[in-house]
Short mmCIF file of C-alpha atoms in Angstrom, two decimals:
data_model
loop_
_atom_site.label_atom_id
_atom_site.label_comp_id
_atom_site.label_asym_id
_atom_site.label_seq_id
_atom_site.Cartn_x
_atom_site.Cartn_y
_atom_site.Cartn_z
CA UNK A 20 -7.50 31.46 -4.60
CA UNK A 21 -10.41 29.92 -2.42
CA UNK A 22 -13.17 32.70 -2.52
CA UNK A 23 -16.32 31.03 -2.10
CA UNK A 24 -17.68 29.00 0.98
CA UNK A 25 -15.76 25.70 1.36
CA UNK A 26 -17.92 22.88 -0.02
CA UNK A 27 -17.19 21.08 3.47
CA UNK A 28 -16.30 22.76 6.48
CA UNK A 29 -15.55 20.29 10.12
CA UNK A 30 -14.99 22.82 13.34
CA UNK A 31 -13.78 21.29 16.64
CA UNK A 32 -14.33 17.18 15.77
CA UNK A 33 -12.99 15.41 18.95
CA UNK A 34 -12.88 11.82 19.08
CA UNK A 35 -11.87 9.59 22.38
CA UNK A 36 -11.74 5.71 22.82
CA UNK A 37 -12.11 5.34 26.12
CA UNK A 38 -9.07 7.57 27.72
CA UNK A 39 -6.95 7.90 24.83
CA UNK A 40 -8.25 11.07 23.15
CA UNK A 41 -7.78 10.43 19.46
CA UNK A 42 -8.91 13.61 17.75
CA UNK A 43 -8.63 16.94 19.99
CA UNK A 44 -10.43 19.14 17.83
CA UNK A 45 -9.67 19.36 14.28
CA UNK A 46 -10.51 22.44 12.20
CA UNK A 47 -10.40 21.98 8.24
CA UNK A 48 -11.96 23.49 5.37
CA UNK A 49 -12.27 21.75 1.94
CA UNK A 50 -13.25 23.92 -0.72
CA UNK A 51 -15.02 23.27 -4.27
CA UNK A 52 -12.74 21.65 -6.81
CA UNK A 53 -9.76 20.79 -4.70
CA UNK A 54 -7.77 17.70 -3.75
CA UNK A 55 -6.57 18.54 -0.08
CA UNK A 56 -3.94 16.21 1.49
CA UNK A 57 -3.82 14.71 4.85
CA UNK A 58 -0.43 13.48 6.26
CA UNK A 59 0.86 13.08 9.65
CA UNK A 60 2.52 10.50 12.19
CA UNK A 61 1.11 6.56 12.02
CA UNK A 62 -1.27 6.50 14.70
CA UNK A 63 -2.77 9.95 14.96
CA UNK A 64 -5.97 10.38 13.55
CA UNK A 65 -6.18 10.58 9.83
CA UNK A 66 -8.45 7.28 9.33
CA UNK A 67 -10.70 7.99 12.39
CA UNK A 68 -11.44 11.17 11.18
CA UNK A 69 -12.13 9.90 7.85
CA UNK A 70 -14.65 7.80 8.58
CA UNK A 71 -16.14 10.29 11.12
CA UNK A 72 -16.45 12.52 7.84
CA UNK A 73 -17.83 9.72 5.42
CA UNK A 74 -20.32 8.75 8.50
CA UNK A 75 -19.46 5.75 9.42
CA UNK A 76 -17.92 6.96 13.21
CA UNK A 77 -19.48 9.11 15.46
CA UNK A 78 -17.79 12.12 16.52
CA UNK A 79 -17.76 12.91 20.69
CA UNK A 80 -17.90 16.78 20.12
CA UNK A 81 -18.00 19.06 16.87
CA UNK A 82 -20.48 20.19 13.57
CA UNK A 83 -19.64 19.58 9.84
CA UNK A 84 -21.11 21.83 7.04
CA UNK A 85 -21.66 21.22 3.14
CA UNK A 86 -22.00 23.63 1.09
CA UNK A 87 -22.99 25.84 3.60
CA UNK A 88 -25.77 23.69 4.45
CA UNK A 89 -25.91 20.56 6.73
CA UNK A 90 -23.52 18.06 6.99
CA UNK A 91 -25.30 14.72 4.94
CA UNK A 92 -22.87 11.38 5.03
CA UNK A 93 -24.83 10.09 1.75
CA UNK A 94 -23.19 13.11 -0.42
CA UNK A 95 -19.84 11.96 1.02
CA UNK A 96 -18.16 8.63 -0.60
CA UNK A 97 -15.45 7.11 1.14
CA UNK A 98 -12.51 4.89 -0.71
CA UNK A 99 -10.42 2.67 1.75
CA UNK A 100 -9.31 -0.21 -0.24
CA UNK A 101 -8.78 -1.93 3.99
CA UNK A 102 -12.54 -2.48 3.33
CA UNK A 103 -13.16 -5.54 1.93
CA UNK A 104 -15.94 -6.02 -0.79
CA UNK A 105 -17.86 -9.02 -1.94
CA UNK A 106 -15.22 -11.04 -4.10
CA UNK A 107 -18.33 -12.12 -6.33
CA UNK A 108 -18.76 -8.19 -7.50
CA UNK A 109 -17.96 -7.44 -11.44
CA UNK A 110 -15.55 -4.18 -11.35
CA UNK A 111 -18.99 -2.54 -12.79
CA UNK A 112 -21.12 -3.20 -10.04
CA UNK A 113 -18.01 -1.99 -7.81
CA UNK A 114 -18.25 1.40 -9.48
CA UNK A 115 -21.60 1.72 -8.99
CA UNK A 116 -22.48 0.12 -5.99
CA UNK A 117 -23.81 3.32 -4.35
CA UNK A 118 -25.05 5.35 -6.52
CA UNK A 119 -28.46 6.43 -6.18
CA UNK A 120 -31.59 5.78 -8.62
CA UNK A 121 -32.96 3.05 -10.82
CA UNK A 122 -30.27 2.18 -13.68
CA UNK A 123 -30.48 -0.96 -15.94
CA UNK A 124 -27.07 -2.67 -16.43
CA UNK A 125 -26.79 -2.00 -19.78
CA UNK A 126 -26.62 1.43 -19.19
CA UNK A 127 -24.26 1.13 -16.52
CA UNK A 128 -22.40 -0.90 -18.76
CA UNK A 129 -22.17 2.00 -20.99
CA UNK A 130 -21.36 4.41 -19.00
CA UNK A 131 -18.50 1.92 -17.03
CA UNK A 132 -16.87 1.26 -20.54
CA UNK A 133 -16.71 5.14 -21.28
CA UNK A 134 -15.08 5.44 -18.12
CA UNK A 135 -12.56 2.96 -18.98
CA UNK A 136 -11.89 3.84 -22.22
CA UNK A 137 -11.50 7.31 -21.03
CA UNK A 138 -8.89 6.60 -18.33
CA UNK A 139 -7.10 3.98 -20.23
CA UNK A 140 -7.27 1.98 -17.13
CA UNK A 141 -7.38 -2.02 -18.16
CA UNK A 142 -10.37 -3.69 -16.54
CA UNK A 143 -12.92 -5.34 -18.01
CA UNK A 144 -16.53 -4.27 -16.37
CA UNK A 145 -17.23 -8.05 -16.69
CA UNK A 146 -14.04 -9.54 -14.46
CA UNK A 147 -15.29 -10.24 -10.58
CA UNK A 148 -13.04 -8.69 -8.15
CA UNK A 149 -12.52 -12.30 -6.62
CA UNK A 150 -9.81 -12.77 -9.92
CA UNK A 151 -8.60 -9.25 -9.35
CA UNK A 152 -4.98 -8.83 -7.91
CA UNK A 153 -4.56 -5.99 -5.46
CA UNK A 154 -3.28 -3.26 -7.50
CA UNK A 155 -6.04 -3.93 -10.21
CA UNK A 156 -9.11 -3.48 -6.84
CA UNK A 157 -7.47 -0.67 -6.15
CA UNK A 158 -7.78 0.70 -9.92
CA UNK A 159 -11.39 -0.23 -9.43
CA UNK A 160 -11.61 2.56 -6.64
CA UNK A 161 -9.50 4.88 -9.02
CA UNK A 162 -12.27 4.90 -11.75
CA UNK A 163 -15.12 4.46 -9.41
CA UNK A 164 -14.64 8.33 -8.46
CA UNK A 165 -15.60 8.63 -12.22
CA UNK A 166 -18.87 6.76 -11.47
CA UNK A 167 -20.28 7.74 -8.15
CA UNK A 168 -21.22 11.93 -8.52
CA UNK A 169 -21.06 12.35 -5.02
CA UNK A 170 -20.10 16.00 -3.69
CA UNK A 171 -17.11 14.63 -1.46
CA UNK A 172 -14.40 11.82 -1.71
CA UNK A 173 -12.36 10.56 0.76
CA UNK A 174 -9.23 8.56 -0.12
CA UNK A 175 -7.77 6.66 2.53
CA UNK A 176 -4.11 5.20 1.80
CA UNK A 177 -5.71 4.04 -1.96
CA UNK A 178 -1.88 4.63 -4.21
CA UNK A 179 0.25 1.93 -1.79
CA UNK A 180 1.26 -0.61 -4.27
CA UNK A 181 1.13 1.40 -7.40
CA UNK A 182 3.11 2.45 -9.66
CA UNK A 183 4.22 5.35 -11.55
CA UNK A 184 1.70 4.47 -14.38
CA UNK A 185 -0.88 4.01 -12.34
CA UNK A 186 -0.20 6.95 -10.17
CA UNK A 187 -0.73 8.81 -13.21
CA UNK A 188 -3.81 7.20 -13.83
CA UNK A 189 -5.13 8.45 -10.46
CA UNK A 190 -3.82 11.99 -10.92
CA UNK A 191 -6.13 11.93 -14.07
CA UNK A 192 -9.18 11.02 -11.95
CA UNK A 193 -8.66 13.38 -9.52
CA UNK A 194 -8.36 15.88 -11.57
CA UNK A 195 -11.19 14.93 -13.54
CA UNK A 196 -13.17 14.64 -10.47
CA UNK A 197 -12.53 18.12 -9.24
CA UNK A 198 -12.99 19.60 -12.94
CA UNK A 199 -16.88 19.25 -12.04
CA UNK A 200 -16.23 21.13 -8.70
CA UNK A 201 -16.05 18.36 -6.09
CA UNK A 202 -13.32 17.86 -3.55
CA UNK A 203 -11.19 15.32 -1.94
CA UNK A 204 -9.65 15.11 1.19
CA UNK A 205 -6.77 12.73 0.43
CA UNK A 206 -5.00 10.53 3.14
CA UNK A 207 -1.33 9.52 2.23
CA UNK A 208 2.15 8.71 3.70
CA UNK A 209 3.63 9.71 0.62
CA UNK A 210 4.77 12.92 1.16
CA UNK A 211 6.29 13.64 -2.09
CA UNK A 212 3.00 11.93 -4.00
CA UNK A 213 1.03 14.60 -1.45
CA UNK A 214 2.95 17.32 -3.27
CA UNK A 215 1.98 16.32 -6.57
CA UNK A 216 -1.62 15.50 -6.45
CA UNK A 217 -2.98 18.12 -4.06
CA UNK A 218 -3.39 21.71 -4.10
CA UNK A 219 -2.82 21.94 -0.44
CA UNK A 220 -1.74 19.82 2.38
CA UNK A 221 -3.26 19.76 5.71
CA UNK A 222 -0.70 17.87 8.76
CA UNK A 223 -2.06 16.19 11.51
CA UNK A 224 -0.99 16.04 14.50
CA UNK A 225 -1.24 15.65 18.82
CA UNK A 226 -5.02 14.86 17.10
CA UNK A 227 -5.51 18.50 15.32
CA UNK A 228 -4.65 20.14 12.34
CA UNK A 229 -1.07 21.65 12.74
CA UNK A 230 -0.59 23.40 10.04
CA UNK A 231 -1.45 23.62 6.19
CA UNK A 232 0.81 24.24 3.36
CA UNK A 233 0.39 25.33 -0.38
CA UNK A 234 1.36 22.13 -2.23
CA UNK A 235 3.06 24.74 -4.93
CA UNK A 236 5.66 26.23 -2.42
CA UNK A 237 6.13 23.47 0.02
CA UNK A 238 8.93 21.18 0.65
CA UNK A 239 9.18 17.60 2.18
CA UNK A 240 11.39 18.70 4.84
CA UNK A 241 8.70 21.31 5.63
CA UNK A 242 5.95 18.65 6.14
CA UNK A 243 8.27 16.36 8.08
CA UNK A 244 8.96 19.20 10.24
CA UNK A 245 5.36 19.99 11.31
CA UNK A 246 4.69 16.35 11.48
CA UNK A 247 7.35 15.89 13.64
CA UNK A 248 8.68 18.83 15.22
CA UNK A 249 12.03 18.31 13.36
CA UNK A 250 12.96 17.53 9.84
CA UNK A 251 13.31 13.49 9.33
CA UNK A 252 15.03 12.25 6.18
CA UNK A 253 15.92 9.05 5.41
CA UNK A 254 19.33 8.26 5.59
CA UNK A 255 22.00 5.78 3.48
CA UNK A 256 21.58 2.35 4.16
CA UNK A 257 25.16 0.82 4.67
CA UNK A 258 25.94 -2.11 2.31
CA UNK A 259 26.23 -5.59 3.22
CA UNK A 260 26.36 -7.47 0.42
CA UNK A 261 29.20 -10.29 -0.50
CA UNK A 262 29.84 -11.87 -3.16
CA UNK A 263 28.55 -15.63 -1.40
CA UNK A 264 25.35 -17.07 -3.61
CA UNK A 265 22.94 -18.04 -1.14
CA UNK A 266 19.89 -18.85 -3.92
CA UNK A 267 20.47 -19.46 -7.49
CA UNK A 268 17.47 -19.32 -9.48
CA UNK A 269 17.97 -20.79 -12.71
CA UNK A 270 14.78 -21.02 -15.90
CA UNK A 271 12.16 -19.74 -13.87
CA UNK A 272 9.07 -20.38 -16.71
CA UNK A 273 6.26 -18.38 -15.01
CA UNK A 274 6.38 -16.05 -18.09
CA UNK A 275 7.33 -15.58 -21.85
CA UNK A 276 10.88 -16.55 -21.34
CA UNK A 277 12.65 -17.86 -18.55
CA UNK A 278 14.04 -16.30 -15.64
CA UNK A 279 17.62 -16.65 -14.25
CA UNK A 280 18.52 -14.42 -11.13
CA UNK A 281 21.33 -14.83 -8.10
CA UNK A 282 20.88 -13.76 -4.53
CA UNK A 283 23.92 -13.08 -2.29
CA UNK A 284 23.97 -12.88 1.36
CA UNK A 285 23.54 -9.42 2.74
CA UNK A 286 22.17 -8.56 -0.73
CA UNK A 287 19.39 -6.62 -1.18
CA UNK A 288 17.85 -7.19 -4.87
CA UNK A 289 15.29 -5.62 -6.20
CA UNK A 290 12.60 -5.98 -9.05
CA UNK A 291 11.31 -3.45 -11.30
CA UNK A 292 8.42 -3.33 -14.29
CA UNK A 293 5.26 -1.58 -15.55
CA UNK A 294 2.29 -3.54 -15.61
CA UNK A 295 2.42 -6.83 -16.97
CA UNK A 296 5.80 -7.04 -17.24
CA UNK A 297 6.76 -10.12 -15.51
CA UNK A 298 7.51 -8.93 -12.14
CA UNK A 299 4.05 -10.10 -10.13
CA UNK A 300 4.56 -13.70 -12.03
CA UNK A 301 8.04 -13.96 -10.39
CA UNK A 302 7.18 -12.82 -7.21
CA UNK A 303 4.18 -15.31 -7.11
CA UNK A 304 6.17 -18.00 -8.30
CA UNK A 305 8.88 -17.29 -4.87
CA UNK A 306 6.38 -17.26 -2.54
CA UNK A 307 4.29 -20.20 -3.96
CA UNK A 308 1.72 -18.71 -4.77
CA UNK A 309 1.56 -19.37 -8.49
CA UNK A 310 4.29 -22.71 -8.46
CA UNK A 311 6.06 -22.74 -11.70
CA UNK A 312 8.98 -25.39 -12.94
CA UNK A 313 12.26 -24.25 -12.58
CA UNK A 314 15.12 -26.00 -14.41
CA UNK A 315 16.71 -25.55 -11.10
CA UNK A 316 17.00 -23.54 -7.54
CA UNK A 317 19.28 -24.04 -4.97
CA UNK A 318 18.90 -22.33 -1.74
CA UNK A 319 22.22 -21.90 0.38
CA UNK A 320 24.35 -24.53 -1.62
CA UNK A 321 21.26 -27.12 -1.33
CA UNK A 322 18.87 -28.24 -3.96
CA UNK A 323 15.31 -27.01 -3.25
CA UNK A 324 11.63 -26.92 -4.93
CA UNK A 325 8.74 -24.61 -4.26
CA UNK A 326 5.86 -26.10 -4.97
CA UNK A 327 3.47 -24.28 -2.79
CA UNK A 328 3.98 -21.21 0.40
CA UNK A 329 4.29 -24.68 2.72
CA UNK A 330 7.93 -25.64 1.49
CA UNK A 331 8.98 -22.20 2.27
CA UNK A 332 10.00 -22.11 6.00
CA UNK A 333 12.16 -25.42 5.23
CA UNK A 334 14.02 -23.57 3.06
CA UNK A 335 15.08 -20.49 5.52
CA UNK A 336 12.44 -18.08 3.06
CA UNK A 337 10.26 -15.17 5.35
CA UNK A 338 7.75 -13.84 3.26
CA UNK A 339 6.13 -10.01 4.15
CA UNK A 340 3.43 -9.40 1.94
CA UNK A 341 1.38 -7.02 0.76
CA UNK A 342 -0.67 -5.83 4.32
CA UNK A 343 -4.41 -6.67 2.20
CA UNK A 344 -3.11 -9.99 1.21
CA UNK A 345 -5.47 -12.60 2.35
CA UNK A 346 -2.63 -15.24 2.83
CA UNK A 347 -0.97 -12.50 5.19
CA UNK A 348 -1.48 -14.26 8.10
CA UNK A 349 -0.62 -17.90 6.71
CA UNK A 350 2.85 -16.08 5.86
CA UNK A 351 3.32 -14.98 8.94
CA UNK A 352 2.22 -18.30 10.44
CA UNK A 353 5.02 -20.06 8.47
CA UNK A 354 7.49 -16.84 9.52
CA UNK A 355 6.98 -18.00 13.26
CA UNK A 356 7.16 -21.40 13.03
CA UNK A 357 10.91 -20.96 11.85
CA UNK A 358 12.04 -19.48 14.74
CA UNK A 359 12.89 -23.37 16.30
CA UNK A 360 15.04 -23.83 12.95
CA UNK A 361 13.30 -27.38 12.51
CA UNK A 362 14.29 -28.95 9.07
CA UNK A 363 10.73 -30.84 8.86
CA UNK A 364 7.97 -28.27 9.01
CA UNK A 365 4.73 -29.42 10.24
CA UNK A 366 1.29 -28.44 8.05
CA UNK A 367 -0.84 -28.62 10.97
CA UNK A 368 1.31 -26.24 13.09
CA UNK A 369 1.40 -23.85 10.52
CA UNK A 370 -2.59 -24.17 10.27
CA UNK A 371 -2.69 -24.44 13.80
CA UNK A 372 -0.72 -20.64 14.40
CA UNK A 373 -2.77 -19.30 11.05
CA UNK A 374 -5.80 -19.80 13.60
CA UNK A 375 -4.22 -18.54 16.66
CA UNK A 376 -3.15 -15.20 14.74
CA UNK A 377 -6.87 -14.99 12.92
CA UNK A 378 -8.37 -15.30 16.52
CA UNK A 379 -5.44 -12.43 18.04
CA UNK A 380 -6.71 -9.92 14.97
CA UNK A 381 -10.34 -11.02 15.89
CA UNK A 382 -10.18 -10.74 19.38
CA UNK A 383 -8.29 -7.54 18.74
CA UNK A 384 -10.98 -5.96 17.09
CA UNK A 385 -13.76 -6.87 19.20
CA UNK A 386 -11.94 -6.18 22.50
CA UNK A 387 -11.24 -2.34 20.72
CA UNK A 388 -15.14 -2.41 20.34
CA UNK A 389 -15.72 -3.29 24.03
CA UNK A 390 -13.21 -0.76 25.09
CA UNK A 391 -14.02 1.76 22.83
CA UNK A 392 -10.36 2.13 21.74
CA UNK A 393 -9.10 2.53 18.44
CA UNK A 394 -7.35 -0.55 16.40
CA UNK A 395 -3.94 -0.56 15.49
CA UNK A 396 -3.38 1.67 12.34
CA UNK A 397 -2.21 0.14 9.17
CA UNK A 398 1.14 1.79 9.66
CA UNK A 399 1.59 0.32 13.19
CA UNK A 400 0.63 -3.05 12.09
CA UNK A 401 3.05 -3.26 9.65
CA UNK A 402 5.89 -1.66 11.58
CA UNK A 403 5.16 -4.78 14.46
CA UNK A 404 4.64 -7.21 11.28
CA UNK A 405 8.39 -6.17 10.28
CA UNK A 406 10.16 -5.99 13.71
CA UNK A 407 9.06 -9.82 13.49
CA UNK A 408 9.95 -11.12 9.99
CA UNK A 409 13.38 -9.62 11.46
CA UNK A 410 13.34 -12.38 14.53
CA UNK A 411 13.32 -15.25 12.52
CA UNK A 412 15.83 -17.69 11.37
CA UNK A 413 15.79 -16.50 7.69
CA UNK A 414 18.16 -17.15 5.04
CA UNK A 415 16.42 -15.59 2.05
CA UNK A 416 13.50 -12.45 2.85
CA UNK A 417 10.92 -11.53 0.79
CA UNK A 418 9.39 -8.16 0.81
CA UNK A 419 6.22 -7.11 -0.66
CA UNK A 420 5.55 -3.33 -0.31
CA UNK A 421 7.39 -3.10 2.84
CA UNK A 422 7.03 0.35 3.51
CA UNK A 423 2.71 0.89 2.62
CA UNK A 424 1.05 2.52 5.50
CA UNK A 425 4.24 4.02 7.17
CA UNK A 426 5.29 7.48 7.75
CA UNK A 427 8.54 8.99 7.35
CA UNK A 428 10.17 8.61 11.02
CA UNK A 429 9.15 4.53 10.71
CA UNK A 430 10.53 4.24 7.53
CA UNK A 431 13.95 5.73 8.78
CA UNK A 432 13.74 2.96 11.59
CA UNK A 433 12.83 0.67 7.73
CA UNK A 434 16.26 1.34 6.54
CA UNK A 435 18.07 0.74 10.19
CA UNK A 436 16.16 -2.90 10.33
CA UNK A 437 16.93 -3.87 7.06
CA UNK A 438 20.66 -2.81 7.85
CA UNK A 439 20.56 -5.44 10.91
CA UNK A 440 18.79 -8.39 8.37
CA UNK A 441 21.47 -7.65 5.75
CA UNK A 442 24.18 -7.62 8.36
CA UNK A 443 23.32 -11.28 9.21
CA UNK A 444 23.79 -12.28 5.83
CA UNK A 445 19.95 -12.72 5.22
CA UNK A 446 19.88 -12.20 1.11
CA UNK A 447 16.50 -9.95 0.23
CA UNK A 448 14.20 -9.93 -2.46
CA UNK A 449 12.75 -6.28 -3.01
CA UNK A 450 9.33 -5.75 -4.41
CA UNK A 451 8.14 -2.23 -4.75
CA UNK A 452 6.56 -0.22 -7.35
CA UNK A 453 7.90 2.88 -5.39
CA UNK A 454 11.29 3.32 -7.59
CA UNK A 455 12.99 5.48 -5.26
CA UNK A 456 12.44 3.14 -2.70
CA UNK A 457 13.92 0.79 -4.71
CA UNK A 458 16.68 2.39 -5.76
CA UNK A 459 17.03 3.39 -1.84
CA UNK A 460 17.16 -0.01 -0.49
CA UNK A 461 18.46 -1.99 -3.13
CA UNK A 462 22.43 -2.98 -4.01
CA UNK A 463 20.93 -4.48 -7.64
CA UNK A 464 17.40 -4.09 -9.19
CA UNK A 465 16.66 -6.42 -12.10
CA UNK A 466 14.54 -4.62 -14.68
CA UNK A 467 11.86 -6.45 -16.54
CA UNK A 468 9.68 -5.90 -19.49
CA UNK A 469 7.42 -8.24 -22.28
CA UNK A 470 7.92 -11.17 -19.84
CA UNK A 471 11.38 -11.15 -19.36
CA UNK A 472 14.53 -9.64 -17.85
CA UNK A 473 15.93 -6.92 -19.73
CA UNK A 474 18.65 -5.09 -17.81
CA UNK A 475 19.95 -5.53 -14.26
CA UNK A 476 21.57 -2.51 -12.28
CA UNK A 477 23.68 -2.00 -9.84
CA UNK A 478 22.07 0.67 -8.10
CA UNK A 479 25.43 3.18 -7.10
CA UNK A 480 25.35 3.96 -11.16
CA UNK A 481 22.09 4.83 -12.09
CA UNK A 482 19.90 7.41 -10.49
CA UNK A 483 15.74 6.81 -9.76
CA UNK A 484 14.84 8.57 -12.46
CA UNK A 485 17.04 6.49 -14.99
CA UNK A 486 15.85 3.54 -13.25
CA UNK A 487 12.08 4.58 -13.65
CA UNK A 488 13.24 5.52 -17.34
CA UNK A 489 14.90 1.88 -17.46
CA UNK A 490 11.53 0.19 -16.34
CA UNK A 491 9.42 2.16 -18.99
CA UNK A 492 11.83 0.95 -22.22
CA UNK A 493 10.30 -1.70 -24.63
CA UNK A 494 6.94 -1.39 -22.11
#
């Protein structure tokens, strides 16, 4: 299939911080008009040597080729939404923020609407990331491919925390991207996602490329294999739910009609919708993020409010969020100062540990910069971020995206963990736009469309695919 000279060729790239050899010499070929996939174990590589490739790492030892000629990082354009851009940007300046030459902003304007239109993707060039949410930045990267006519794109971990819809909407920019004979070298955990966007599939692993597969004739249970050493599939999680309300949620009005939902201990419920279908304004509304009246709420037999993310550890609620959440760290704050089970929780200790775990991811950084060692990878940090949440003296969990960032083997260890928090009678809320995660981990998803519930499901009669069909009706 691949007869000409790859567009980007990397021979022997080694990488080392300090004594812990990273890369050991990675080999990989991308050729013209491809989408090649990069999976392998949290930990080993992949984001090192993507930014080696985009230019923004040096490598210790190796050469890099494009096009047969020499290797130049300003042909190469690298998307990692774990970079975070000026809030004050409009989504148009975003698209365009590196490409080359003198354009007026009316003609950028132009060309960002045609984009836009083309896709179907709705932003508004105007809109300043700032007043973005996270899955609509991370549509910004999708259609900046469109913009920036680079030779080479780099995706690093960009689908987390999108949905089927707009997983489509990326499999239309790639494909429109290597229509015009460029490539991508795409980084994912998503194995099965892997096998539908890219033509072939490169695993990583002890630092080098193991193996690579055709994407038409490969299997999951292949990849995990090579990954591994041994194929890793995710098991049944036992059931622990009883029939014991431990939150009652009762006219939620955070969108066109009120909301009405019971959690059980050991209960794992999940929530389900396409874009703008309710589901982010109830999940904003748990966590305090976006407070909105409820006729009433009662949280293990006792009357409650939530009025902002402060009254949650009073209540017995751990919130995991999304890992590029700003407020991560405040939620993780009030996650730790449950653990002494006081009733009366104190704003300034909460600020107070917000600091303290600002300056340990500060200090982290800069003492990986002194010791020329790599940071944690996004997979590890959220791995350690859930061990944690599972300490605490919860009643009620709430998980946003729990599984972004981590490979197959730690999501196994997922479904063990969340075993253990149902098995203490914790009652969890499931947020996911993965549906066969949800339909994995859940005992109940709630399906919502227009604003409002439409159809709840217990999850041992219906099937992913009915579920994903279930989330699509009336959208």
């Amino acid at each position: 299939m691949w007869d000409k000279e790859p567009l980007l060729a990397v021979r022997g790239m080694r990488k080392s911080f300090g004594r812990l050899e990273v890369l050991t010499g990675v080999d990989i070929d991308l050729q013209y008009g491809e989408v090649l996939g990069i999976v392998g174990p949290n930990g080993v590589g992949k984001s090192t040597m993507a930014s080696i490739i985009a230019g923004y790492t040096s490598a210790d030892e190796g050469v890099a080729s494009l096009g047969g000629g020499a290797w130049d990082p300003r042909r190469i354009m690298l998307i990692d939404p774990q970079n975070e851009l000026d809030p004050k940007l409009t989504v148009v300046e975003a698209m365009f923020r590196h490409v080359e030459g003198q354009h007026s902003l009316a003609e950028l304007m132009t060309r960002a609407k045609r984009i836009l239109s083309e896709t179907g993707i709705p932003l508004s060039p105007t809109h300043r990331l700032g007043g973005l949410s996270h899955t609509e930045r991370r549509m910004a990267e999708v259609v900046r491919m469109l913009a920036d006519p680079r030779d080479v794109i780099v995706i690093d971990e960009l689908s987390n925390a999108l949905n089927s819809e707009e997983l489509e909407d990326l499999r239309y920019a790639l494909n429109r991207t290597v229509e015009e004979g460029r490539g991508v070298l795409y980084i994912t955990h998503q194995l099965e996602e892997a096998l539908r966007l890219c033509n072939r599939i490169a695993v990583l692993r002890d630092g080098k490329v193991e193996a690579i597969f055709d994407s038409a004739t490969t299997t999951v249970e292949e990849l995990t294999e090579a990954m591994f050493g041994s194929v890793i599939e995710i098991t049944p999680r036992r059931a622990n739910a009883t029939a014991d309300v431990v939150m009652d949620v009762a006219g939620l009005e955070c969108t066109k009609e009120p909301v009405s939902f019971q959690l059980n201990r050991g209960e794992v419920l999940g929530f389900t919708g396409v874009r703008d279908s309710g589901v982010e304004e109830v999940r904003d509304a748990l966590i305090g993020k976006r407070p909105a009246y409820m006729a009433s709420l009662t949280v293990d037999g006792r009357a409650a409010r939530i009025t902002a993310p402060r009254d949650l550890p009073a209540l017995g609620i751990a919130v995991l969020t999304n890992m590029l959440d700003p407020e991560s760290e405040a939620h993780a704050a009030r996650n730790i100062v449950m653990l002494d089970g006081e009733e009366d929780v104190d704003d300034e200790a909460i600020e107070d540990t917000t600091r303290i775990l600002l300056m340990l991811k500060e200090s982290e950084t800069r003492m990986s910069e002194i010791l020329h060692r790599p940071v944690q990878s996004t997979g590890q940090r959220r791995w350690q971020q859930m061990q944690e949440i599972a300490s605490q003296n919860a009643r009620i969990m709430i998980l946003i995206q729990p599984t972004d960032g981590l490979d197959i083997a730690t999501r196994e260890r997922f479904v063990r963990l969340l075993e253990e928090i149902t098995g203490r009678g914790v009652g969890v809320l499931l947020f996911t736009t993965d549906e066969r995660e949800l339909h994995q981990f859940s005992d109940r998803v709630i399906v919502m469309s227009g604003g409002a519930i439409q159809e709840e499901w217990d999850t041992r009669s219906i099937t992913a695919d009915h579920l994903h069909a279930a989330a699509r009706r009336g959208a």
